[in-house]
Coordinates of C-alpha atoms in Angstrom, one line a residue:
Chain A
M498 CA 5.4 -28.6 -16.4
N499 CA 5.0 -32.3 -15.8
T500 CA 1.3 -32.8 -16.3
H501 CA 1.5 -36.4 -14.9
D502 CA 2.6 -34.9 -11.6
Y503 CA -0.7 -33.1 -10.8
A504 CA -1.8 -33.5 -7.2
K505 CA -5.0 -35.3 -6.3
P506 CA -7.9 -33.3 -5.0
E507 CA -7.4 -34.3 -1.4
E508 CA -3.8 -33.2 -1.6
Y509 CA -4.4 -29.4 -2.1
G510 CA -6.6 -26.6 -0.9
L511 CA -8.4 -23.8 -2.7
A512 CA -5.7 -21.3 -1.9
D513 CA -3.1 -23.6 -3.5
L514 CA -5.2 -23.9 -6.6
L515 CA -5.5 -20.0 -6.8
C516 CA -1.9 -19.5 -6.2
C517 CA -0.8 -22.0 -9.0
A518 CA -3.4 -20.7 -11.5
A519 CA -2.1 -17.1 -10.9
S520 CA 1.5 -18.3 -11.1
R521 CA 0.8 -19.7 -14.6
E522 CA -0.2 -16.3 -15.9
V523 CA 3.4 -15.2 -15.7
Q524 CA 5.8 -15.6 -18.6
D525 CA 9.5 -15.8 -18.3
N526 CA 11.5 -12.5 -18.6
E527 CA 8.4 -10.4 -17.8
I528 CA 8.5 -7.4 -15.5
V529 CA 5.9 -8.1 -12.8
F530 CA 4.5 -5.7 -10.2
A531 CA 2.8 -7.5 -7.3
G532 CA 0.8 -6.5 -4.2
T533 CA 1.0 -8.0 -0.7
G534 CA -0.4 -11.5 0.0
L535 CA -1.4 -14.3 -2.3
P536 CA -0.2 -12.3 -5.4
M537 CA 3.3 -12.2 -3.9
V538 CA 3.3 -16.0 -3.3
A539 CA 2.1 -16.6 -6.9
I540 CA 4.8 -14.6 -8.6
M541 CA 7.5 -16.0 -6.3
L542 CA 6.2 -19.5 -7.2
A543 CA 6.5 -18.5 -10.9
Q544 CA 10.1 -17.3 -10.3
K545 CA 11.0 -20.7 -8.8
T546 CA 9.3 -22.7 -11.6
H547 CA 8.8 -21.7 -15.2
A548 CA 9.8 -18.0 -15.0
P549 CA 13.3 -17.8 -13.4
N550 CA 14.1 -14.6 -15.2
L551 CA 11.0 -12.6 -14.2
K552 CA 11.8 -9.2 -12.8
L553 CA 10.0 -8.5 -9.6
I554 CA 9.0 -4.9 -8.6
F555 CA 7.4 -4.0 -5.4
E556 CA 5.8 -0.5 -5.1
A557 CA 7.6 0.5 -1.9
G558 CA 10.8 0.6 -4.0
T559 CA 12.7 -2.6 -4.6
L560 CA 13.6 -3.4 -8.2
D561 CA 14.3 -6.9 -9.4
G562 CA 14.5 -8.4 -6.0
R563 CA 15.0 -12.1 -5.3
P564 CA 13.7 -12.6 -1.8
P565 CA 14.5 -16.1 -0.5
E566 CA 11.4 -16.2 1.7
I567 CA 8.1 -14.5 1.4
P568 CA 8.0 -10.9 2.6
T569 CA 5.1 -9.9 4.9
S570 CA 4.4 -6.8 2.8
V571 CA 5.9 -4.9 -0.1
G572 CA 7.7 -2.6 2.4
D573 CA 9.4 -5.5 4.2
A574 CA 13.1 -5.8 4.7
R575 CA 13.0 -9.2 3.0
C576 CA 12.0 -7.5 -0.3
E577 CA 15.5 -6.1 -0.6
M578 CA 17.4 -9.4 -0.6
G579 CA 19.1 -9.9 -3.9
A580 CA 17.6 -6.8 -5.4
S581 CA 19.2 -4.9 -8.3
R582 CA 18.2 -1.6 -6.6
S583 CA 16.5 -0.4 -3.5
S584 CA 14.8 2.9 -4.1
G585 CA 11.4 4.4 -3.3
L586 CA 7.8 4.9 -4.5
Y587 CA 8.7 7.7 -7.0
D588 CA 10.9 5.2 -8.9
A589 CA 8.4 2.4 -8.7
F590 CA 5.5 4.4 -10.0
S591 CA 7.6 6.2 -12.6
I592 CA 8.6 2.8 -14.0
A593 CA 5.0 1.8 -14.2
Q594 CA 3.8 5.0 -15.9
R595 CA 6.8 4.8 -18.3
G596 CA 5.4 1.5 -19.5
Y597 CA 8.0 -1.1 -18.3
V598 CA 5.5 -3.3 -16.5
D599 CA 4.2 -6.4 -18.3
L600 CA 2.0 -7.8 -15.6
G601 CA 0.4 -6.6 -12.4
F602 CA -1.0 -8.9 -9.7
L603 CA -3.7 -7.4 -7.5
G604 CA -6.6 -8.1 -5.2
G605 CA -10.0 -6.5 -4.7
A606 CA -13.2 -6.5 -2.7
E607 CA -15.7 -6.1 -5.5
V608 CA -15.5 -6.4 -9.3
D609 CA -18.0 -5.6 -12.2
E610 CA -18.4 -7.3 -15.6
Y611 CA -15.9 -4.9 -17.2
G612 CA -13.2 -5.6 -14.6
N613 CA -13.6 -2.3 -12.6
V614 CA -12.5 -3.1 -9.1
N615 CA -13.4 -1.5 -5.7
T616 CA -11.1 -1.4 -2.7
T617 CA -12.3 1.8 -1.2
V618 CA -15.8 1.6 0.4
I619 CA -18.8 -0.7 0.7
G620 CA -22.1 1.2 0.3
D621 CA -22.6 4.9 -0.6
Y622 CA -19.3 6.7 -0.8
L623 CA -20.7 9.8 1.0
A624 CA -22.2 7.7 3.8
P625 CA -20.3 4.4 3.7
E626 CA -21.3 1.2 5.4
L627 CA -17.7 0.2 5.6
R628 CA -14.5 2.1 4.7
L629 CA -11.9 -0.3 3.4
T630 CA -8.2 0.3 3.1
G631 CA -8.4 2.6 0.1
S632 CA -6.8 2.4 -3.3
G633 CA -3.2 1.8 -2.5
G634 CA -1.4 1.2 -5.8
N635 CA -4.2 -0.9 -7.3
P636 CA -5.4 1.8 -9.8
D637 CA -1.9 2.8 -10.7
I638 CA -0.7 -0.7 -11.5
N639 CA -4.0 -1.4 -13.3
S640 CA -3.7 1.8 -15.3
F641 CA -0.2 1.2 -16.6
A642 CA 0.6 -2.6 -16.8
K643 CA 0.1 -4.4 -20.1
R644 CA -2.0 -7.0 -18.3
T645 CA -3.3 -7.3 -14.8
V646 CA -4.5 -10.4 -12.9
F647 CA -6.8 -10.2 -9.9
I648 CA -7.1 -12.8 -7.2
M649 CA -10.4 -12.6 -5.4
V650 CA -12.8 -14.4 -3.1
H651 CA -15.9 -15.3 -5.1
E652 CA -19.2 -14.3 -3.5
K653 CA -22.3 -13.1 -5.4
R654 CA -22.2 -9.7 -3.7
R655 CA -18.6 -9.2 -4.8
F656 CA -19.2 -10.1 -8.5
T657 CA -21.6 -7.3 -9.0
K658 CA -23.3 -5.3 -11.8
N659 CA -22.1 -2.0 -10.3
V660 CA -19.3 -1.7 -7.8
S661 CA -19.8 0.8 -4.9
Y662 CA -16.8 2.8 -6.1
I663 CA -14.5 2.3 -9.0
T664 CA -11.1 2.4 -7.4
S665 CA -9.2 0.7 -10.2
P666 CA -10.0 1.0 -14.0
G667 CA -11.3 -2.0 -16.0
W668 CA -12.1 -2.1 -19.7
R669 CA -15.0 0.3 -19.7
V670 CA -14.5 3.2 -17.5
K671 CA -16.1 6.5 -16.6
K672 CA -15.3 9.6 -18.6
W673 CA -15.5 12.6 -16.3
P674 CA -17.0 15.1 -15.7
G675 CA -20.1 13.4 -17.1
G676 CA -19.3 9.9 -15.9
E677 CA -20.5 8.1 -19.1
F678 CA -18.8 4.7 -19.7
V679 CA -16.3 4.5 -22.5
H680 CA -13.6 2.0 -23.6
R681 CA -10.5 2.7 -21.6
R682 CA -8.5 3.1 -24.9
E683 CA -10.5 6.3 -25.4
L684 CA -9.2 7.9 -22.2
Y685 CA -5.7 6.6 -21.9
G686 CA -4.4 7.8 -25.3
T687 CA -0.7 7.0 -25.7
A688 CA -0.6 5.5 -22.2
Y689 CA -3.1 2.7 -23.2
R690 CA -1.3 -0.6 -23.0
G691 CA -4.1 -3.1 -22.1
G692 CA -6.1 -3.9 -19.1
P693 CA -7.4 -6.7 -16.8
S694 CA -6.5 -10.0 -18.4
A695 CA -7.8 -12.5 -15.8
I696 CA -9.7 -12.8 -12.6
I697 CA -8.8 -15.9 -10.6
S698 CA -11.6 -16.3 -8.1
T699 CA -12.4 -19.0 -5.6
A700 CA -14.8 -20.4 -8.3
G701 CA -13.0 -20.2 -11.6
V702 CA -10.8 -18.3 -14.0
F703 CA -12.3 -15.4 -16.0
R704 CA -10.9 -13.5 -18.9
F705 CA -12.0 -10.4 -20.9
D706 CA -12.8 -9.7 -24.5
E707 CA -10.5 -6.8 -25.3
E708 CA -12.9 -5.2 -27.8
T709 CA -16.2 -5.5 -25.9
G710 CA -14.4 -5.3 -22.5
K711 CA -16.8 -8.0 -21.2
I712 CA -15.9 -10.8 -18.8
Y713 CA -16.3 -14.4 -19.8
L714 CA -15.7 -17.7 -17.9
D715 CA -12.5 -19.5 -19.1
T716 CA -12.1 -22.5 -16.7
C717 CA -14.1 -23.8 -13.7
H718 CA -12.3 -24.9 -10.6
P719 CA -12.7 -28.6 -10.0
G720 CA -16.1 -29.3 -8.5
M721 CA -17.8 -26.3 -10.0
T722 CA -20.0 -26.1 -13.1
P723 CA -20.5 -23.1 -15.4
E724 CA -24.1 -22.9 -14.4
E725 CA -23.2 -22.8 -10.7
I726 CA -20.6 -20.1 -11.4
Q727 CA -23.2 -18.0 -13.3
E728 CA -25.4 -18.2 -10.2
L729 CA -22.5 -16.6 -8.2
C730 CA -22.5 -13.5 -10.5
N731 CA -24.9 -10.5 -10.3
F732 CA -24.6 -10.0 -14.0
P733 CA -25.1 -12.2 -17.1
L734 CA -21.9 -14.3 -17.4
D735 CA -20.7 -15.5 -20.9
I736 CA -20.2 -19.2 -20.3
S737 CA -20.0 -20.1 -24.1
R738 CA -16.2 -20.1 -24.2
V739 CA -15.6 -22.4 -21.2
N740 CA -12.4 -24.3 -21.7
G741 CA -12.7 -27.1 -19.2
L742 CA -11.4 -27.2 -15.6
T743 CA -8.6 -25.2 -14.0
A744 CA -5.4 -27.3 -13.9
P745 CA -4.6 -28.5 -10.4
P746 CA -1.3 -27.8 -8.6
T747 CA 1.6 -30.1 -9.2
R748 CA 3.3 -31.8 -6.3
E749 CA 6.4 -29.7 -7.0
E750 CA 4.4 -26.5 -6.8
L751 CA 2.8 -27.6 -3.5
H752 CA 6.3 -28.4 -2.1
L753 CA 7.5 -24.9 -3.1
I754 CA 4.5 -23.1 -1.6
H755 CA 4.5 -24.9 1.7
D756 CA 8.1 -25.9 2.4
V757 CA 10.0 -23.1 0.8
L758 CA 7.9 -19.9 0.3
D759 CA 5.3 -19.9 3.0
P760 CA 6.2 -22.5 5.7
D761 CA 4.7 -20.3 8.5
E762 CA 1.3 -20.4 6.7
I763 CA 1.1 -16.6 6.6
F764 CA -0.9 -16.4 3.4
I765 CA -1.7 -20.0 2.5
P766 CA -2.9 -22.6 4.9
K767 CA -1.5 -26.1 4.7
T768 CA -3.6 -29.0 3.5
K769 CA -2.7 -32.3 5.0
R770 CA -0.7 -34.3 2.5
Chain B
M882 CA 26.6 26.4 14.7
N883 CA 23.3 26.2 16.7
S884 CA 22.4 22.7 17.7
K885 CA 19.5 21.2 15.9
R886 CA 18.9 18.8 18.8
I887 CA 15.5 18.8 20.5
T888 CA 13.5 16.3 22.7
I889 CA 10.5 14.3 21.8
Q890 CA 8.4 16.7 23.9
Q891 CA 9.8 19.7 22.1
A892 CA 9.2 18.0 18.7
A893 CA 5.5 17.5 19.5
E894 CA 5.3 21.1 20.7
I895 CA 6.5 22.4 17.3
I896 CA 3.4 20.9 15.8
Q897 CA 0.5 23.2 16.4
D898 CA -3.3 22.5 16.5
G899 CA -4.4 22.7 12.8
S900 CA -0.9 21.9 11.3
S901 CA -0.6 19.9 8.1
L902 CA 1.7 16.9 8.6
T903 CA 3.4 14.2 6.7
F904 CA 5.5 11.2 7.8
S905 CA 8.4 9.0 6.8
G906 CA 7.9 5.3 6.0
F907 CA 5.6 2.9 4.3
T908 CA 2.5 1.3 5.8
I909 CA 4.0 -0.5 8.8
W910 CA 7.6 0.5 8.4
R911 CA 9.7 3.4 9.8
R912 CA 6.8 5.5 11.2
P913 CA 7.7 8.1 13.9
M914 CA 5.6 6.5 16.6
A915 CA 7.3 7.9 19.6
I916 CA 6.5 11.5 18.5
V917 CA 3.0 10.4 17.4
F918 CA 2.4 9.0 21.0
E919 CA 3.6 12.3 22.4
L920 CA 1.2 14.3 20.1
I921 CA -1.6 12.2 21.6
R922 CA -0.4 12.9 25.2
Q923 CA -0.3 16.6 24.4
H924 CA -3.9 16.4 23.0
R925 CA -3.1 17.9 19.7
R926 CA -6.3 18.7 17.6
H927 CA -7.5 19.5 14.1
L928 CA -4.4 18.0 12.3
H929 CA -4.5 17.7 8.5
L930 CA -2.6 14.6 7.5
I931 CA -1.3 14.5 3.9
E932 CA 0.3 11.1 3.4
V933 CA 1.6 9.1 0.4
N934 CA 0.1 6.2 2.4
G935 CA -1.1 5.7 6.0
G936 CA -0.5 3.1 8.6
P937 CA -0.6 2.4 12.4
H938 CA 0.5 6.0 13.2
T939 CA -2.6 7.3 11.2
E940 CA -4.8 4.9 13.1
F941 CA -3.4 6.1 16.5
L942 CA -3.8 9.8 15.7
V943 CA -7.3 9.3 14.2
G944 CA -8.4 7.1 17.0
A945 CA -7.3 9.7 19.5
G946 CA -9.3 12.4 17.8
C947 CA -6.3 14.5 16.7
V948 CA -7.2 14.6 13.0
D949 CA -9.8 16.6 11.1
I950 CA -8.6 15.9 7.5
W951 CA -6.9 12.9 6.0
E952 CA -5.6 13.1 2.4
S953 CA -4.1 9.8 1.2
C954 CA -4.8 6.5 -0.5
W955 CA -4.5 3.7 2.0
V956 CA -4.6 2.9 5.6
G957 CA -4.3 -0.4 7.5
H958 CA -1.8 -2.7 9.2
E959 CA -0.9 -5.0 6.3
L960 CA -1.5 -8.6 7.4
Y961 CA -1.9 -7.6 11.0
G962 CA -5.3 -5.8 10.5
K963 CA -7.5 -5.8 7.5
Y964 CA -8.3 -2.1 7.3
G965 CA -8.1 1.1 9.4
A966 CA -10.9 0.5 11.9
N967 CA -10.5 3.9 13.6
L968 CA -10.6 5.8 10.3
S969 CA -13.5 3.7 9.1
R970 CA -15.5 4.4 12.3
R971 CA -14.9 8.2 12.1
V972 CA -15.7 8.4 8.4
G973 CA -19.0 6.6 9.0
R974 CA -19.8 9.2 11.7
K975 CA -18.7 12.1 9.5
E976 CA -16.1 13.1 12.2
I977 CA -13.3 13.3 9.6
I978 CA -12.9 14.5 6.1
V979 CA -11.2 12.0 3.8
E980 CA -9.9 13.0 0.4
D981 CA -9.0 10.0 -1.8
Y982 CA -6.2 10.0 -4.3
S983 CA -4.4 7.0 -5.8
H984 CA -1.0 6.0 -4.5
A985 CA 0.9 7.3 -7.5
E986 CA -1.1 10.5 -7.5
M987 CA -0.1 11.1 -3.8
M988 CA 3.5 10.3 -4.7
F989 CA 3.5 12.7 -7.7
R990 CA 1.8 15.4 -5.6
M991 CA 4.5 15.1 -3.0
A992 CA 7.3 15.2 -5.7
A993 CA 5.7 18.3 -7.1
A994 CA 5.8 20.0 -3.7
A995 CA 9.4 18.8 -3.3
S996 CA 10.4 20.4 -6.5
G997 CA 8.6 23.7 -5.9
A998 CA 6.0 23.1 -8.6
P999 CA 2.3 23.9 -8.1
Y1000 CA 1.1 20.6 -9.4
G1001 CA 2.1 17.3 -10.9
V1002 CA 0.9 15.7 -14.0
T1003 CA -0.1 12.0 -14.5
Q1004 CA -2.4 9.7 -16.4
T1005 CA -3.0 7.3 -13.6
S1006 CA -6.5 6.4 -12.4
L1007 CA -8.3 7.8 -15.4
G1008 CA -11.8 6.5 -15.5
T1009 CA -12.1 5.8 -11.8
D1010 CA -14.3 7.4 -9.1
I1011 CA -11.2 9.1 -7.7
H1012 CA -12.0 11.7 -10.3
N1013 CA -15.8 11.7 -9.7
P1014 CA -16.5 15.4 -9.1
E1015 CA -19.2 14.5 -6.5
Y1016 CA -16.5 13.0 -4.3
D1017 CA -14.4 16.2 -3.9
M1018 CA -14.8 16.2 -0.1
L1019 CA -12.6 19.2 0.7
G1020 CA -14.6 21.2 -1.9
K1021 CA -17.9 20.0 -0.5
A1022 CA -16.7 21.2 3.0
G1023 CA -15.9 24.6 1.5
L1024 CA -12.2 24.4 2.4
R1025 CA -10.6 24.9 -1.0
D1026 CA -9.2 28.4 -0.3
G1027 CA -6.4 28.3 -2.9
K1028 CA -3.9 29.0 -0.2
R1029 CA -3.3 26.1 2.2
I1030 CA -5.7 23.8 0.3
A1031 CA -5.7 23.8 -3.6
K1032 CA -8.7 25.4 -5.4
H1033 CA -9.5 22.0 -7.1
K1034 CA -9.0 18.4 -6.3
Y1035 CA -7.6 17.8 -9.8
K1036 CA -7.9 19.2 -13.3
F1037 CA -8.0 17.5 -16.7
V1038 CA -6.0 18.9 -19.6
E1039 CA -5.3 17.6 -23.0
D1040 CA -1.6 17.2 -23.6
P1041 CA -0.6 20.5 -25.3
F1042 CA 2.8 19.3 -26.4
F1043 CA 2.6 15.9 -28.0
G1044 CA -1.1 15.1 -28.2
A1045 CA -0.8 12.3 -25.7
G1046 CA -4.4 12.6 -24.7
S1047 CA -6.1 13.3 -21.4
Q1048 CA -3.8 14.2 -18.5
V1049 CA -4.6 14.8 -14.8
L1050 CA -3.1 17.7 -13.0
V1051 CA -2.8 17.0 -9.2
P1052 CA -2.0 19.8 -6.8
A1053 CA 1.2 20.0 -4.7
P1054 CA 0.2 19.8 -1.0
K1055 CA 1.2 22.5 1.4
I1056 CA 2.9 20.7 4.3
D1057 CA 3.9 22.5 7.5
I1058 CA 5.9 19.7 9.1
A1059 CA 7.4 16.4 8.0
I1060 CA 8.3 14.0 10.8
L1061 CA 10.8 11.3 9.8
C1062 CA 12.0 8.2 11.6
V1063 CA 15.3 6.9 10.2
Q1064 CA 18.4 4.8 11.2
Q1065 CA 21.0 7.6 11.3
V1066 CA 21.2 11.4 11.3
G1067 CA 24.4 13.5 11.7
E1068 CA 24.8 16.3 14.2
E1069 CA 24.2 18.8 11.4
G1070 CA 21.2 17.0 9.9
T1071 CA 22.5 14.7 7.2
V1072 CA 20.2 11.7 7.0
R1073 CA 21.2 8.2 6.0
V1074 CA 18.3 5.9 5.3
N1075 CA 19.1 2.2 5.0
G1076 CA 16.9 0.1 2.8
Q1077 CA 14.1 1.4 0.7
Y1078 CA 13.7 5.1 1.3
Y1079 CA 10.0 5.0 0.3
S1080 CA 8.9 8.7 -0.1
D1081 CA 11.1 10.2 2.6
P1082 CA 13.4 12.5 0.4
E1083 CA 10.3 14.1 -1.2
A1084 CA 8.5 14.4 2.1
A1085 CA 11.4 16.1 3.8
R1086 CA 11.8 18.6 0.9
A1087 CA 8.1 19.3 0.5
A1088 CA 7.6 20.4 4.2
D1089 CA 8.3 23.8 5.6
I1090 CA 9.8 22.2 8.7
T1091 CA 11.5 18.8 8.8
I1092 CA 12.0 16.9 12.1
V1093 CA 14.2 13.8 12.0
M1094 CA 14.0 11.3 14.8
A1095 CA 16.8 8.7 14.4
E1096 CA 17.8 5.5 16.1
E1097 CA 21.1 7.2 16.6
I1098 CA 22.8 10.5 16.1
V1099 CA 26.2 9.9 14.6
P1100 CA 29.2 12.2 13.8
E1101 CA 28.7 14.2 10.6
E1102 CA 32.2 13.3 9.6
Y1103 CA 31.3 9.6 9.5
L1104 CA 28.3 10.2 7.1
R1105 CA 30.3 12.6 4.9
R1106 CA 33.0 10.0 4.2
N1107 CA 30.4 8.2 1.9
A1108 CA 28.1 11.0 0.8
D1109 CA 26.8 8.8 -2.0
Q1110 CA 25.0 6.7 0.7
N1111 CA 23.2 9.6 2.2
T1112 CA 19.5 10.4 1.5
I1113 CA 18.8 13.9 2.7
A1114 CA 21.1 16.9 3.0
T1115 CA 21.6 19.0 6.3
F1116 CA 19.8 22.2 5.2
E1117 CA 16.6 20.3 4.5
V1118 CA 16.4 19.2 8.2
N1119 CA 15.5 21.7 10.9
H1120 CA 15.5 19.6 14.1
I1121 CA 16.9 16.2 15.1
L1122 CA 16.5 13.9 18.0
E1123 CA 17.8 10.5 19.0
C1124 CA 15.2 7.9 20.0
P1125 CA 16.1 4.2 19.9
F1126 CA 13.1 2.0 19.0
G1127 CA 11.2 5.2 18.1
A1128 CA 9.4 3.4 15.3
H1129 CA 8.0 0.6 17.5
P1130 CA 5.5 -1.1 16.8
T1131 CA 6.4 -0.4 13.1
G1132 CA 9.7 -1.8 11.8
M1133 CA 13.1 -0.3 11.1
F1134 CA 15.1 -1.9 8.2
G1135 CA 18.3 -3.4 9.6
R1136 CA 17.4 -2.7 13.2
Y1137 CA 14.2 -4.4 14.2
D1138 CA 11.1 -6.0 12.7
V1139 CA 7.5 -4.9 12.8
D1140 CA 5.9 -6.0 16.1
G1141 CA 3.0 -7.9 14.4
A1142 CA 1.5 -9.2 17.7
F1143 CA 1.3 -5.6 19.0
L1144 CA -0.4 -4.4 15.8
K1145 CA -2.8 -7.3 15.8
D1146 CA -3.8 -6.6 19.4
F1147 CA -4.2 -2.9 18.5
Y1148 CA -6.4 -3.7 15.5
G1149 CA -8.5 -6.2 17.4
K1150 CA -9.1 -3.9 20.5
T1151 CA -9.6 -0.6 18.8
R1152 CA -12.5 -1.4 16.5
T1153 CA -14.6 0.6 19.0
Q1154 CA -13.9 4.0 20.5
E1155 CA -14.0 2.5 24.0
G1156 CA -11.4 -0.1 22.9
F1157 CA -9.2 2.6 21.6
D1158 CA -9.5 4.7 24.7
A1159 CA -8.6 1.7 26.9
F1160 CA -5.6 0.9 24.7
A1161 CA -4.4 4.5 24.8
D1162 CA -4.7 4.5 28.6
E1163 CA -2.6 1.4 28.8
W1164 CA 0.1 2.2 26.3
I1165 CA 0.3 6.0 25.8
F1166 CA -1.0 8.1 28.7
G1167 CA 1.1 8.1 31.8
H1168 CA 4.1 6.9 29.9
D1169 CA 7.1 8.4 28.2
H1170 CA 9.2 6.6 25.6
M1171 CA 11.4 4.9 28.1
S1172 CA 8.6 3.5 30.3
Y1173 CA 6.8 2.4 27.1
L1174 CA 9.9 0.3 26.2
E1175 CA 10.1 -1.0 29.8
K1176 CA 6.5 -2.1 29.6
L1177 CA 7.3 -3.9 26.4
G1178 CA 10.2 -5.7 28.0
W1179 CA 13.6 -7.0 27.0
S1180 CA 12.5 -10.3 25.6
R1181 CA 10.0 -8.8 23.3
M1182 CA 12.4 -6.2 21.9
L1183 CA 15.3 -8.7 21.5
G1184 CA 13.0 -11.0 19.6
L1185 CA 12.4 -8.2 17.1
K1186 CA 16.0 -7.3 16.7
A1187 CA 17.2 -7.7 13.2
N1188 CA 20.1 -10.0 12.1
T1189 CA 22.7 -7.6 10.9
A1190 CA 23.7 -9.7 7.9
L1191 CA 20.1 -10.2 6.7
N1192 CA 18.6 -6.9 7.9
Y1193 CA 15.6 -8.7 9.4
S1194 CA 14.8 -10.8 12.4
V1195 CA 14.7 -14.5 12.0
R1196 CA 13.2 -15.1 15.5
P1197 CA 9.5 -14.2 15.4
K1198 CA 7.1 -16.5 13.6
K1199 CA 6.0 -14.3 10.7
G1200 CA 2.3 -13.5 10.9
A1201 CA 2.6 -13.2 14.7

């Protein structure tokens, strides 16, 4: 990446920053499993920049696709363009459970300090304030990928001590029938491959300590301080390992996002350039 | 040979009050909407939907009060509606029983049913509230009879063969009827799905009765020239019918795109029951499939028509 080509603050928006930060989590040649929306734009951006050989899997059933433009969902006809194989969900989830997937890209409504994510209900499960979409493939990808990256809106109520419902497993998870929290390694046995590796929120980039399973702040987005970000979390946030600011998008990345991948602004609004 | 051909009205009549149903497709793609609308016109009640994932068809059936039980993992309209507003409303009022599984669990359950096994085995979702015993909603409702509904939501076992740790057994669902919506079916029932086949082959095999609604019925001989391209065999299909644009407002690979504007309108207007009832009065009641298409109009349908080289339409602005 040409670091001298970083865009100036007035040239990009927050969604651009999130998308580029997420894209940089991908390494070339990895097998990547992504959900609809910003995660999709992020991996396709990686495919068009530093990771041309990444293998893209969508859970509706396309394997190693090379869509020329952004699909509107993982079931979209555009997912099939240039694919190695078009199949179905049994294949996609078998591939994940078999251990092929290096990196999963997901979203969520709430997250706790161990990376447990909720996409099912807000409030009491038995008398919900709001029923959300439900799990979809979130827990499945998060169970089996070596790393998962979450892209989330940062609000204090969303970064919470206890999520309303654990839809997707983080580093410390519930051991049923008792429900006591244990390290996920203890439950997953030979299927253990890793867990959430990053959360890219609208405030900063967070990572996890694999042994303690706890979240810590890695970089602050431009304009945010570690103390301000701590204030946006409903749990004590480790800010001792902060590693400066999140790198801004490059002009090339902005061109790819807005002129090539998402010209209709389906997922990422344009910032005047 | 007896003809398998039926009409949309007959297809809906095969589905009884209280039937368990599953559908073809994925979220907003290849859903058998024309039959779903007819079920609503016929006021079908107490349906038990068992779906690998839900979508607009779920929201229509739930909004119309046709559904008592929904077992699945996801419902919404992708980028055209944030969540399933009708399901959310009825869950809040305790008018519907929702049993949550993960997407892979639902797929592996369907595959177990399709292979005649009583359960599937997986390690997905370990440690989540999907396995919280307090959240076994069919159990709480006293409906786990061990006949139509499994005695348990799931069971944990330690791998007895290789010591691979905790495994989750998930029950095969008992499905009365699968309703599929595909591009082509032959006179004898051979199904050819173009594009991703999602969980259609497993759904067809899992159900006791499979109804296939196709964009076109084609000669068997044509499909049998390239059997490697076919998806489902004749004897797995009980009834067939031809219904062009039968998936609208969902999309059909290679034929037409998702009608995003229609779904956005549906999501926006049906966040209240009154809104749903008005929408159903406008688009479902008093119509048949042909008058529904006439109401939509030529320009709208031609705008959705897929380019045959690309398999999708390049006309509508995506995101509607």
